[in-house]
Amino acid sequence: MRLQFILAKLTRGCLTLLLAVTFVFIVLRVSGDPVAMMLPDDTPPAIVAEYRAAWGLDRSLPEQYVRYIWSAVQGDLGYSFRDDRPALEVVLERVPMTLLLGLSGFAITVVVGLVTGIAAALKRGTGIDHAAMAFSIFGHSMPNFFLAILMILLFSMMWRVLPSSGGATWWHLILPAVTLGIINAGTVARFTRSSMLEVLHQPYMRTARAKGLKLTRRVVAHAIPNAAIPVVTVLGLRLGSLIAGAVVVETVFAWPGIGLMLVNAVGQRDLPVVQTIVLLVALTMVLTNFIVDLTYGWLDPRIETREAKEDR
Amino acid sequence: MKKIFIASALVVASLLPGVASAQTDNVSSADKRPQLSVAVADVPPTLEPAQELSNQGVRITYSMFDTLIRRDFLSSPNGDGSKLVPSLAESWKRIDDRTLEVKLRPNVKFHNGETMTADDVVFTFSPERLTGRDAPLKQGRAYFGVLEKVEAIDPLTVRFTTKTADPILEQRLASWAAWIVNKKDWTEHANGKFPKFPVGTGPFKLAEYKPDESVRLVAFDDYFDGRPTAASVTFRVVPEQATRIAGLVSGEFDIATNIAPDQIQQIDSYPDIEARSVVLANAHVLVYNTENPAIKDKRIRQAMNLAIDRKLLVEALWNGQAVIPKSHQFPEFGALYDEKRTGLVYDPEKARQLLKEAGYKGEEVRYSTRANYYLNALPAAQAIMEMWKAAGINGKLDIVESTDNIPSDVRMVRTWSNSIRYPDPAGGLWNLWGPFGGVQQNKDWLPVAFNKLGEELDRTADTAKRREIFQKMLDIWEDEAPGTILYQPLETYGVRKSVKWQPYNFYYMDLRPYNLTFEAKRS
């Protein structure tokens, strides 16, 4: 049964990857000519044609697609049009910087989101609760590009205390990581608050209090573990979108990660690089969902059984 | 949860070297010269000067490589001068209409310590590198396809022979794709294609290249034209204009490129920075498909041109700073330029009359443009739609991803830009609207008389005769109206006031000692 469950998930995952790659492959090729984008616009057409032939763009779309899929299955994702190096190599070089930003932002999300949510639940109806929820709405509704520009305006232009762009030093990490962290912290705070409120009224919490346990111990040992399941689900989703989620923030802060590379590659129609990034992002999402599904099945075997029945 | 925090911290810490390594500095601490920092929208994937001819490419390679002859942009106060002065060539002389002999400057060093000789020059223009059908630098033929042979007469003398008479060979040698590379280094690193980072003779040499992130150059103190005034120059990729301006204000950058005209006022409001604009040797143009039935009658196309109020476009979109040329000719053409030519006229009344004479019945005229490729292309298009409507033309705006692949049966009007590579019609009207340019290659316009005149222009060396031929070509171009010029756009830089640097009407950033100095106290 368990093997069946895993195989079903793996098959779905592979189909999702194929659909994502196919969609991007077609959309990119019908939305503009990469050769025209990369050469000066007064380049003679004969020279443009030579580039097109060299990159295999003179072939029919189905032929290009079949060749791409066949190569991809063998691990060859093509060569970057701009860089003339394997697209996978070009993309993987940027992964560490995106992970650094993503994990830093994620750490801020976890700390700020959990602390704010727990404080709001414990002080329900007070000024702290209202302030925490106002922060939550701010984080949830604020467009990330707007917050990014606001941060630059305040910390770089007005107070001149932090650099606005690049990734050369740790100082450069602060503004993009905080932006990314605050945007997601709002959602986490809201989930944490509602989960905590639900748990705080459970009978076992009254029992713990009746036993004379201190507030800190009651919250840490009893409330948080029981309230964690929905919060962990939200955090898991955020973790899954670590690579894809920083596109805008990386672009505004010129953070040299995958997000910035994706924006540049789309603008320059560097098709192999865009396809590789999309494949990588889709793979991350599929893997995260796969692991989350497996975890659910492990935590609650009823989910696994129910899904297996539905599949039949 | 505790374990998750620890694991996260460990992963973040493991990424530390990646950040720390970016701080490598190649400049000696004893070097007191300033380190210049430039914010750019992008950097090119290689630094091969004949490969990277885009705005991003020449901005960097211009300070790494030299041409034999140099166009002195500073011979005009606006940075658009066209006087030719010696550079790697000490002197040059015409042997005949097809032959030019160049005497090289002795003891010029490449960045790898090699001394430049005639062999390097011959190799730079060789079929193997630049001009052959299978040459790896495919764009080279567009500029030097005219060459029949390049020979080394002695270690410091090179002879260029063209296939036919070429009156602008000196201009070509001072311009695009003419940057000299070191033969030994190039062939060693070509690896069947072309080296990504060839060696030049310019005032700055490559220290560090990070794709899509930054290019760091350091001073080449053996530069033949004087010791560079900056210890290093770093071009940092900052795609967002707002962030480039923020970095300029906060002091991270000394120069920010690609600033839109509507930001000039904001930049000028700060005490220590300023906007510096230059009108580019480029024109935003419209191309008409003269074969399309709806606009086949030239009177309709003439009416479309007469209905455009270019002055209003310049005032509204470019703060009045873009320039409307007098037809497809520019003052840097020198003796070939006719100051008295009327050129691009706004006359909606005459446009209406021409439409009536042509029997125009309100057929749709599709205007295809990319939204963000040319600065202000979209607002200009929207305004032109209204101007045409006022004159009775039924224009329809069509926003496309690319204007190159529109099928000929629906292609009517498309946006384009014309860079004037040489200060001569051979690098402008004839090159772009002639048989090898995009318009005729797409069969949008197939003029017989215009082409005959262009071929005559190519063969003619006499300036007065060339002027006469060129002016006749302009007459045809205006009368047949295969398109029109809207304006010459601006390029604006945000610059720290303490940096004394003049932008040019090309995208080149000239950081040679004569064009880059710093005030003693930098803010």
PDB file of C-alpha atoms in Angstrom, chain B residues 212-396:
ATOM      1  CA  ASP B 212      24.839  39.210 -14.403  1.00  0.00           C
ATOM      2  CA  GLU B 213      26.387  40.738 -11.268  1.00  0.00           C
ATOM      3  CA  SER B 214      29.479  42.862 -11.828  1.00  0.00           C
ATOM      4  CA  VAL B 215      32.577  43.551 -13.879  1.00  0.00           C
ATOM      5  CA  ARG B 216      35.596  44.928 -12.128  1.00  0.00           C
ATOM      6  CA  LEU B 217      38.395  46.592 -14.076  1.00  0.00           C
ATOM      7  CA  VAL B 218      41.672  47.845 -12.626  1.00  0.00           C
ATOM      8  CA  ALA B 219      43.978  50.538 -13.942  1.00  0.00           C
ATOM      9  CA  PHE B 220      46.545  49.492 -16.565  1.00  0.00           C
ATOM     10  CA  ASP B 221      49.401  51.783 -15.636  1.00  0.00           C
ATOM     11  CA  ASP B 222      51.389  51.016 -18.803  1.00  0.00           C
ATOM     12  CA  TYR B 223      48.620  52.558 -20.897  1.00  0.00           C
ATOM     13  CA  PHE B 224      50.187  54.400 -23.826  1.00  0.00           C
ATOM     14  CA  ASP B 225      47.954  57.471 -23.457  1.00  0.00           C
ATOM     15  CA  GLY B 226      48.742  58.224 -19.812  1.00  0.00           C
ATOM     16  CA  ARG B 227      48.219  56.727 -16.370  1.00  0.00           C
ATOM     17  CA  PRO B 228      44.509  56.080 -15.667  1.00  0.00           C
ATOM     18  CA  THR B 229      43.000  58.475 -13.133  1.00  0.00           C
ATOM     19  CA  ALA B 230      40.963  55.849 -11.259  1.00  0.00           C
ATOM     20  CA  ALA B 231      42.467  52.843  -9.473  1.00  0.00           C
ATOM     21  CA  SER B 232      39.546  50.696 -10.541  1.00  0.00           C
ATOM     22  CA  VAL B 233      36.138  50.786 -12.147  1.00  0.00           C
ATOM     23  CA  THR B 234      33.346  48.472 -11.061  1.00  0.00           C
ATOM     24  CA  PHE B 235      30.239  48.081 -13.192  1.00  0.00           C
ATOM     25  CA  ARG B 236      27.517  46.726 -10.904  1.00  0.00           C
ATOM     26  CA  VAL B 237      24.296  45.247 -12.280  1.00  0.00           C
ATOM     27  CA  VAL B 238      21.255  46.985 -10.826  1.00  0.00           C
ATOM     28  CA  PRO B 239      18.249  46.312 -13.067  1.00  0.00           C
ATOM     29  CA  GLU B 240      15.819  48.647 -11.297  1.00  0.00           C
ATOM     30  CA  GLN B 241      16.185  52.326 -12.098  1.00  0.00           C
ATOM     31  CA  ALA B 242      14.879  53.316  -8.641  1.00  0.00           C
ATOM     32  CA  THR B 243      17.616  51.251  -7.004  1.00  0.00           C
ATOM     33  CA  ARG B 244      20.299  52.723  -9.245  1.00  0.00           C
ATOM     34  CA  ILE B 245      19.198  56.216  -8.244  1.00  0.00           C
ATOM     35  CA  ALA B 246      19.031  55.186  -4.568  1.00  0.00           C
ATOM     36  CA  GLY B 247      22.596  53.877  -4.765  1.00  0.00           C
ATOM     37  CA  LEU B 248      23.726  57.117  -6.348  1.00  0.00           C
ATOM     38  CA  VAL B 249      22.079  59.176  -3.620  1.00  0.00           C
ATOM     39  CA  SER B 250      23.433  56.999  -0.813  1.00  0.00           C
ATOM     40  CA  GLY B 251      26.976  57.165  -2.189  1.00  0.00           C
ATOM     41  CA  GLU B 252      27.291  53.531  -3.303  1.00  0.00           C
ATOM     42  CA  PHE B 253      27.708  54.588  -6.928  1.00  0.00           C
ATOM     43  CA  ASP B 254      29.482  57.442  -8.660  1.00  0.00           C
ATOM     44  CA  ILE B 255      27.575  57.055 -11.920  1.00  0.00           C
ATOM     45  CA  ALA B 256      24.157  55.544 -12.630  1.00  0.00           C
ATOM     46  CA  THR B 257      23.264  54.757 -16.245  1.00  0.00           C
ATOM     47  CA  ASN B 258      19.925  54.494 -18.102  1.00  0.00           C
ATOM     48  CA  ILE B 259      18.065  57.222 -16.282  1.00  0.00           C
ATOM     49  CA  ALA B 260      14.638  58.132 -17.693  1.00  0.00           C
ATOM     50  CA  PRO B 261      14.043  61.799 -18.518  1.00  0.00           C
ATOM     51  CA  ASP B 262      11.318  62.114 -15.860  1.00  0.00           C
ATOM     52  CA  GLN B 263      13.918  61.409 -13.152  1.00  0.00           C
ATOM     53  CA  ILE B 264      16.237  64.266 -14.118  1.00  0.00           C
ATOM     54  CA  GLN B 265      14.555  66.765 -11.844  1.00  0.00           C
ATOM     55  CA  GLN B 266      14.689  64.431  -8.865  1.00  0.00           C
ATOM     56  CA  ILE B 267      18.398  63.729  -9.327  1.00  0.00           C
ATOM     57  CA  ASP B 268      19.182  67.413  -9.732  1.00  0.00           C
ATOM     58  CA  SER B 269      17.413  68.129  -6.444  1.00  0.00           C
ATOM     59  CA  TYR B 270      20.309  66.558  -4.477  1.00  0.00           C
ATOM     60  CA  PRO B 271      23.295  68.788  -3.778  1.00  0.00           C
ATOM     61  CA  ASP B 272      26.102  66.327  -4.582  1.00  0.00           C
ATOM     62  CA  ILE B 273      24.770  64.608  -7.728  1.00  0.00           C
ATOM     63  CA  GLU B 274      23.469  65.753 -11.087  1.00  0.00           C
ATOM     64  CA  ALA B 275      21.906  64.420 -14.269  1.00  0.00           C
ATOM     65  CA  ARG B 276      24.064  64.608 -17.407  1.00  0.00           C
ATOM     66  CA  SER B 277      22.234  64.057 -20.681  1.00  0.00           C
ATOM     67  CA  VAL B 278      23.438  63.653 -24.214  1.00  0.00           C
ATOM     68  CA  VAL B 279      21.454  63.353 -27.433  1.00  0.00           C
ATOM     69  CA  LEU B 280      22.337  59.979 -28.915  1.00  0.00           C
ATOM     70  CA  ALA B 281      23.607  59.295 -32.434  1.00  0.00           C
ATOM     71  CA  ASN B 282      20.430  57.349 -32.820  1.00  0.00           C
ATOM     72  CA  ALA B 283      16.924  58.014 -34.017  1.00  0.00           C
ATOM     73  CA  HIS B 284      13.635  56.381 -33.107  1.00  0.00           C
ATOM     74  CA  VAL B 285      11.917  55.683 -36.406  1.00  0.00           C
ATOM     75  CA  LEU B 286       8.793  54.191 -37.938  1.00  0.00           C
ATOM     76  CA  VAL B 287       9.059  51.766 -40.858  1.00  0.00           C
ATOM     77  CA  TYR B 288       6.159  51.429 -43.298  1.00  0.00           C
ATOM     78  CA  ASN B 289       5.492  48.338 -45.354  1.00  0.00           C
ATOM     79  CA  THR B 290       5.051  50.084 -48.703  1.00  0.00           C
ATOM     80  CA  GLU B 291       3.735  46.866 -50.250  1.00  0.00           C
ATOM     81  CA  ASN B 292       0.729  46.669 -47.932  1.00  0.00           C
ATOM     82  CA  PRO B 293      -2.406  47.644 -49.914  1.00  0.00           C
ATOM     83  CA  ALA B 294      -3.717  49.963 -47.171  1.00  0.00           C
ATOM     84  CA  ILE B 295      -0.654  52.214 -47.343  1.00  0.00           C
ATOM     85  CA  LYS B 296       0.706  51.382 -50.794  1.00  0.00           C
ATOM     86  CA  ASP B 297      -0.157  54.859 -52.095  1.00  0.00           C
ATOM     87  CA  LYS B 298       2.767  57.062 -51.103  1.00  0.00           C
ATOM     88  CA  ARG B 299       0.415  59.999 -50.476  1.00  0.00           C
ATOM     89  CA  ILE B 300      -1.097  58.109 -47.561  1.00  0.00           C
ATOM     90  CA  ARG B 301       2.354  57.498 -46.121  1.00  0.00           C
ATOM     91  CA  GLN B 302       3.286  61.129 -46.669  1.00  0.00           C
ATOM     92  CA  ALA B 303       0.102  62.094 -44.828  1.00  0.00           C
ATOM     93  CA  MET B 304       1.027  59.812 -41.941  1.00  0.00           C
ATOM     94  CA  ASN B 305       4.345  61.637 -41.652  1.00  0.00           C
ATOM     95  CA  LEU B 306       2.810  65.094 -41.924  1.00  0.00           C
ATOM     96  CA  ALA B 307       0.264  64.299 -39.198  1.00  0.00           C
ATOM     97  CA  ILE B 308       2.889  63.624 -36.499  1.00  0.00           C
ATOM     98  CA  ASP B 309       3.571  66.577 -34.202  1.00  0.00           C
ATOM     99  CA  ARG B 310       7.135  65.675 -33.226  1.00  0.00           C
ATOM    100  CA  LYS B 311       7.678  68.874 -31.294  1.00  0.00           C
ATOM    101  CA  LEU B 312       4.810  67.985 -28.994  1.00  0.00           C
ATOM    102  CA  LEU B 313       6.215  64.476 -28.483  1.00  0.00           C
ATOM    103  CA  VAL B 314       9.611  65.909 -27.546  1.00  0.00           C
ATOM    104  CA  GLU B 315       8.074  68.417 -25.126  1.00  0.00           C
ATOM    105  CA  ALA B 316       5.766  65.907 -23.477  1.00  0.00           C
ATOM    106  CA  LEU B 317       7.947  62.820 -23.332  1.00  0.00           C
ATOM    107  CA  TRP B 318      11.530  64.063 -23.285  1.00  0.00           C
ATOM    108  CA  ASN B 319      11.321  67.294 -21.270  1.00  0.00           C
ATOM    109  CA  GLY B 320      12.022  69.122 -24.516  1.00  0.00           C
ATOM    110  CA  GLN B 321      15.538  67.693 -24.657  1.00  0.00           C
ATOM    111  CA  ALA B 322      15.274  65.140 -27.478  1.00  0.00           C
ATOM    112  CA  VAL B 323      16.163  66.479 -30.916  1.00  0.00           C
ATOM    113  CA  ILE B 324      14.201  66.467 -34.173  1.00  0.00           C
ATOM    114  CA  PRO B 325      16.742  66.126 -37.008  1.00  0.00           C
ATOM    115  CA  LYS B 326      16.344  67.698 -40.414  1.00  0.00           C
ATOM    116  CA  SER B 327      15.482  64.463 -42.228  1.00  0.00           C
ATOM    117  CA  HIS B 328      17.743  61.380 -42.032  1.00  0.00           C
ATOM    118  CA  GLN B 329      20.897  63.508 -41.779  1.00  0.00           C
ATOM    119  CA  PHE B 330      22.882  64.735 -38.822  1.00  0.00           C
ATOM    120  CA  PRO B 331      25.315  67.609 -38.240  1.00  0.00           C
ATOM    121  CA  GLU B 332      28.224  65.201 -37.668  1.00  0.00           C
ATOM    122  CA  PHE B 333      27.993  64.303 -41.370  1.00  0.00           C
ATOM    123  CA  GLY B 334      29.974  67.515 -41.880  1.00  0.00           C
ATOM    124  CA  ALA B 335      30.066  68.683 -45.507  1.00  0.00           C
ATOM    125  CA  LEU B 336      27.357  66.199 -46.467  1.00  0.00           C
ATOM    126  CA  TYR B 337      24.868  67.775 -44.061  1.00  0.00           C
ATOM    127  CA  ASP B 338      22.395  70.312 -45.474  1.00  0.00           C
ATOM    128  CA  GLU B 339      21.468  72.759 -42.756  1.00  0.00           C
ATOM    129  CA  LYS B 340      18.767  74.288 -44.960  1.00  0.00           C
ATOM    130  CA  ARG B 341      16.805  71.105 -45.628  1.00  0.00           C
ATOM    131  CA  THR B 342      13.283  71.420 -44.244  1.00  0.00           C
ATOM    132  CA  GLY B 343      13.011  67.798 -43.246  1.00  0.00           C
ATOM    133  CA  LEU B 344      10.255  66.583 -40.966  1.00  0.00           C
ATOM    134  CA  VAL B 345       7.241  68.866 -41.159  1.00  0.00           C
ATOM    135  CA  TYR B 346       4.014  68.883 -39.127  1.00  0.00           C
ATOM    136  CA  ASP B 347       1.122  69.912 -41.368  1.00  0.00           C
ATOM    137  CA  PRO B 348      -2.169  68.148 -40.547  1.00  0.00           C
ATOM    138  CA  GLU B 349      -4.070  70.235 -43.107  1.00  0.00           C
ATOM    139  CA  LYS B 350      -1.861  69.049 -45.937  1.00  0.00           C
ATOM    140  CA  ALA B 351      -2.122  65.503 -44.544  1.00  0.00           C
ATOM    141  CA  ARG B 352      -5.915  65.640 -44.823  1.00  0.00           C
ATOM    142  CA  GLN B 353      -5.629  66.948 -48.381  1.00  0.00           C
ATOM    143  CA  LEU B 354      -3.244  64.151 -49.410  1.00  0.00           C
ATOM    144  CA  LEU B 355      -5.547  61.514 -47.909  1.00  0.00           C
ATOM    145  CA  LYS B 356      -8.428  62.918 -49.930  1.00  0.00           C
ATOM    146  CA  GLU B 357      -6.378  62.897 -53.135  1.00  0.00           C
ATOM    147  CA  ALA B 358      -5.328  59.299 -52.483  1.00  0.00           C
ATOM    148  CA  GLY B 359      -8.938  58.212 -51.989  1.00  0.00           C
ATOM    149  CA  TYR B 360      -8.258  56.955 -48.478  1.00  0.00           C
ATOM    150  CA  LYS B 361     -11.456  55.418 -47.085  1.00  0.00           C
ATOM    151  CA  GLY B 362     -10.466  54.938 -43.472  1.00  0.00           C
ATOM    152  CA  GLU B 363      -8.679  51.598 -43.895  1.00  0.00           C
ATOM    153  CA  GLU B 364      -7.104  50.430 -40.657  1.00  0.00           C
ATOM    154  CA  VAL B 365      -3.394  51.231 -40.268  1.00  0.00           C
ATOM    155  CA  ARG B 366      -1.834  48.823 -37.813  1.00  0.00           C
ATOM    156  CA  TYR B 367       0.982  50.341 -35.717  1.00  0.00           C
ATOM    157  CA  SER B 368       3.109  47.604 -34.127  1.00  0.00           C
ATOM    158  CA  THR B 369       5.443  48.386 -31.250  1.00  0.00           C
ATOM    159  CA  ARG B 370       7.086  46.639 -28.355  1.00  0.00           C
ATOM    160  CA  ALA B 371       5.943  48.066 -25.055  1.00  0.00           C
ATOM    161  CA  ASN B 372       9.229  48.613 -23.228  1.00  0.00           C
ATOM    162  CA  TYR B 373      12.024  48.093 -25.702  1.00  0.00           C
ATOM    163  CA  TYR B 374      12.544  51.694 -26.753  1.00  0.00           C
ATOM    164  CA  LEU B 375      12.214  54.302 -24.047  1.00  0.00           C
ATOM    165  CA  ASN B 376       8.873  56.116 -24.363  1.00  0.00           C
ATOM    166  CA  ALA B 377       7.840  53.970 -27.339  1.00  0.00           C
ATOM    167  CA  LEU B 378       4.393  53.246 -25.955  1.00  0.00           C
ATOM    168  CA  PRO B 379       3.333  56.767 -24.897  1.00  0.00           C
ATOM    169  CA  ALA B 380       4.680  58.038 -28.225  1.00  0.00           C
ATOM    170  CA  ALA B 381       2.600  55.443 -30.066  1.00  0.00           C
ATOM    171  CA  GLN B 382      -0.529  56.361 -28.126  1.00  0.00           C
ATOM    172  CA  ALA B 383      -0.015  60.048 -28.897  1.00  0.00           C
ATOM    173  CA  ILE B 384       0.601  59.329 -32.588  1.00  0.00           C
ATOM    174  CA  MET B 385      -2.659  57.344 -32.737  1.00  0.00           C
ATOM    175  CA  GLU B 386      -4.487  60.483 -31.605  1.00  0.00           C
ATOM    176  CA  MET B 387      -2.552  62.723 -34.008  1.00  0.00           C
ATOM    177  CA  TRP B 388      -3.402  60.416 -36.914  1.00  0.00           C
ATOM    178  CA  LYS B 389      -7.016  60.259 -35.822  1.00  0.00           C
ATOM    179  CA  ALA B 390      -7.158  64.066 -35.867  1.00  0.00           C
ATOM    180  CA  ALA B 391      -5.884  64.026 -39.453  1.00  0.00           C
ATOM    181  CA  GLY B 392      -8.380  61.324 -40.463  1.00  0.00           C
ATOM    182  CA  ILE B 393      -6.117  58.259 -40.344  1.00  0.00           C
ATOM    183  CA  ASN B 394      -7.595  55.147 -38.746  1.00  0.00           C
ATOM    184  CA  GLY B 395      -4.592  53.984 -36.734  1.00  0.00           C
ATOM    185  CA  LYS B 396      -4.715  50.883 -34.553  1.00  0.00           C
TER     186      LYS B 396
END
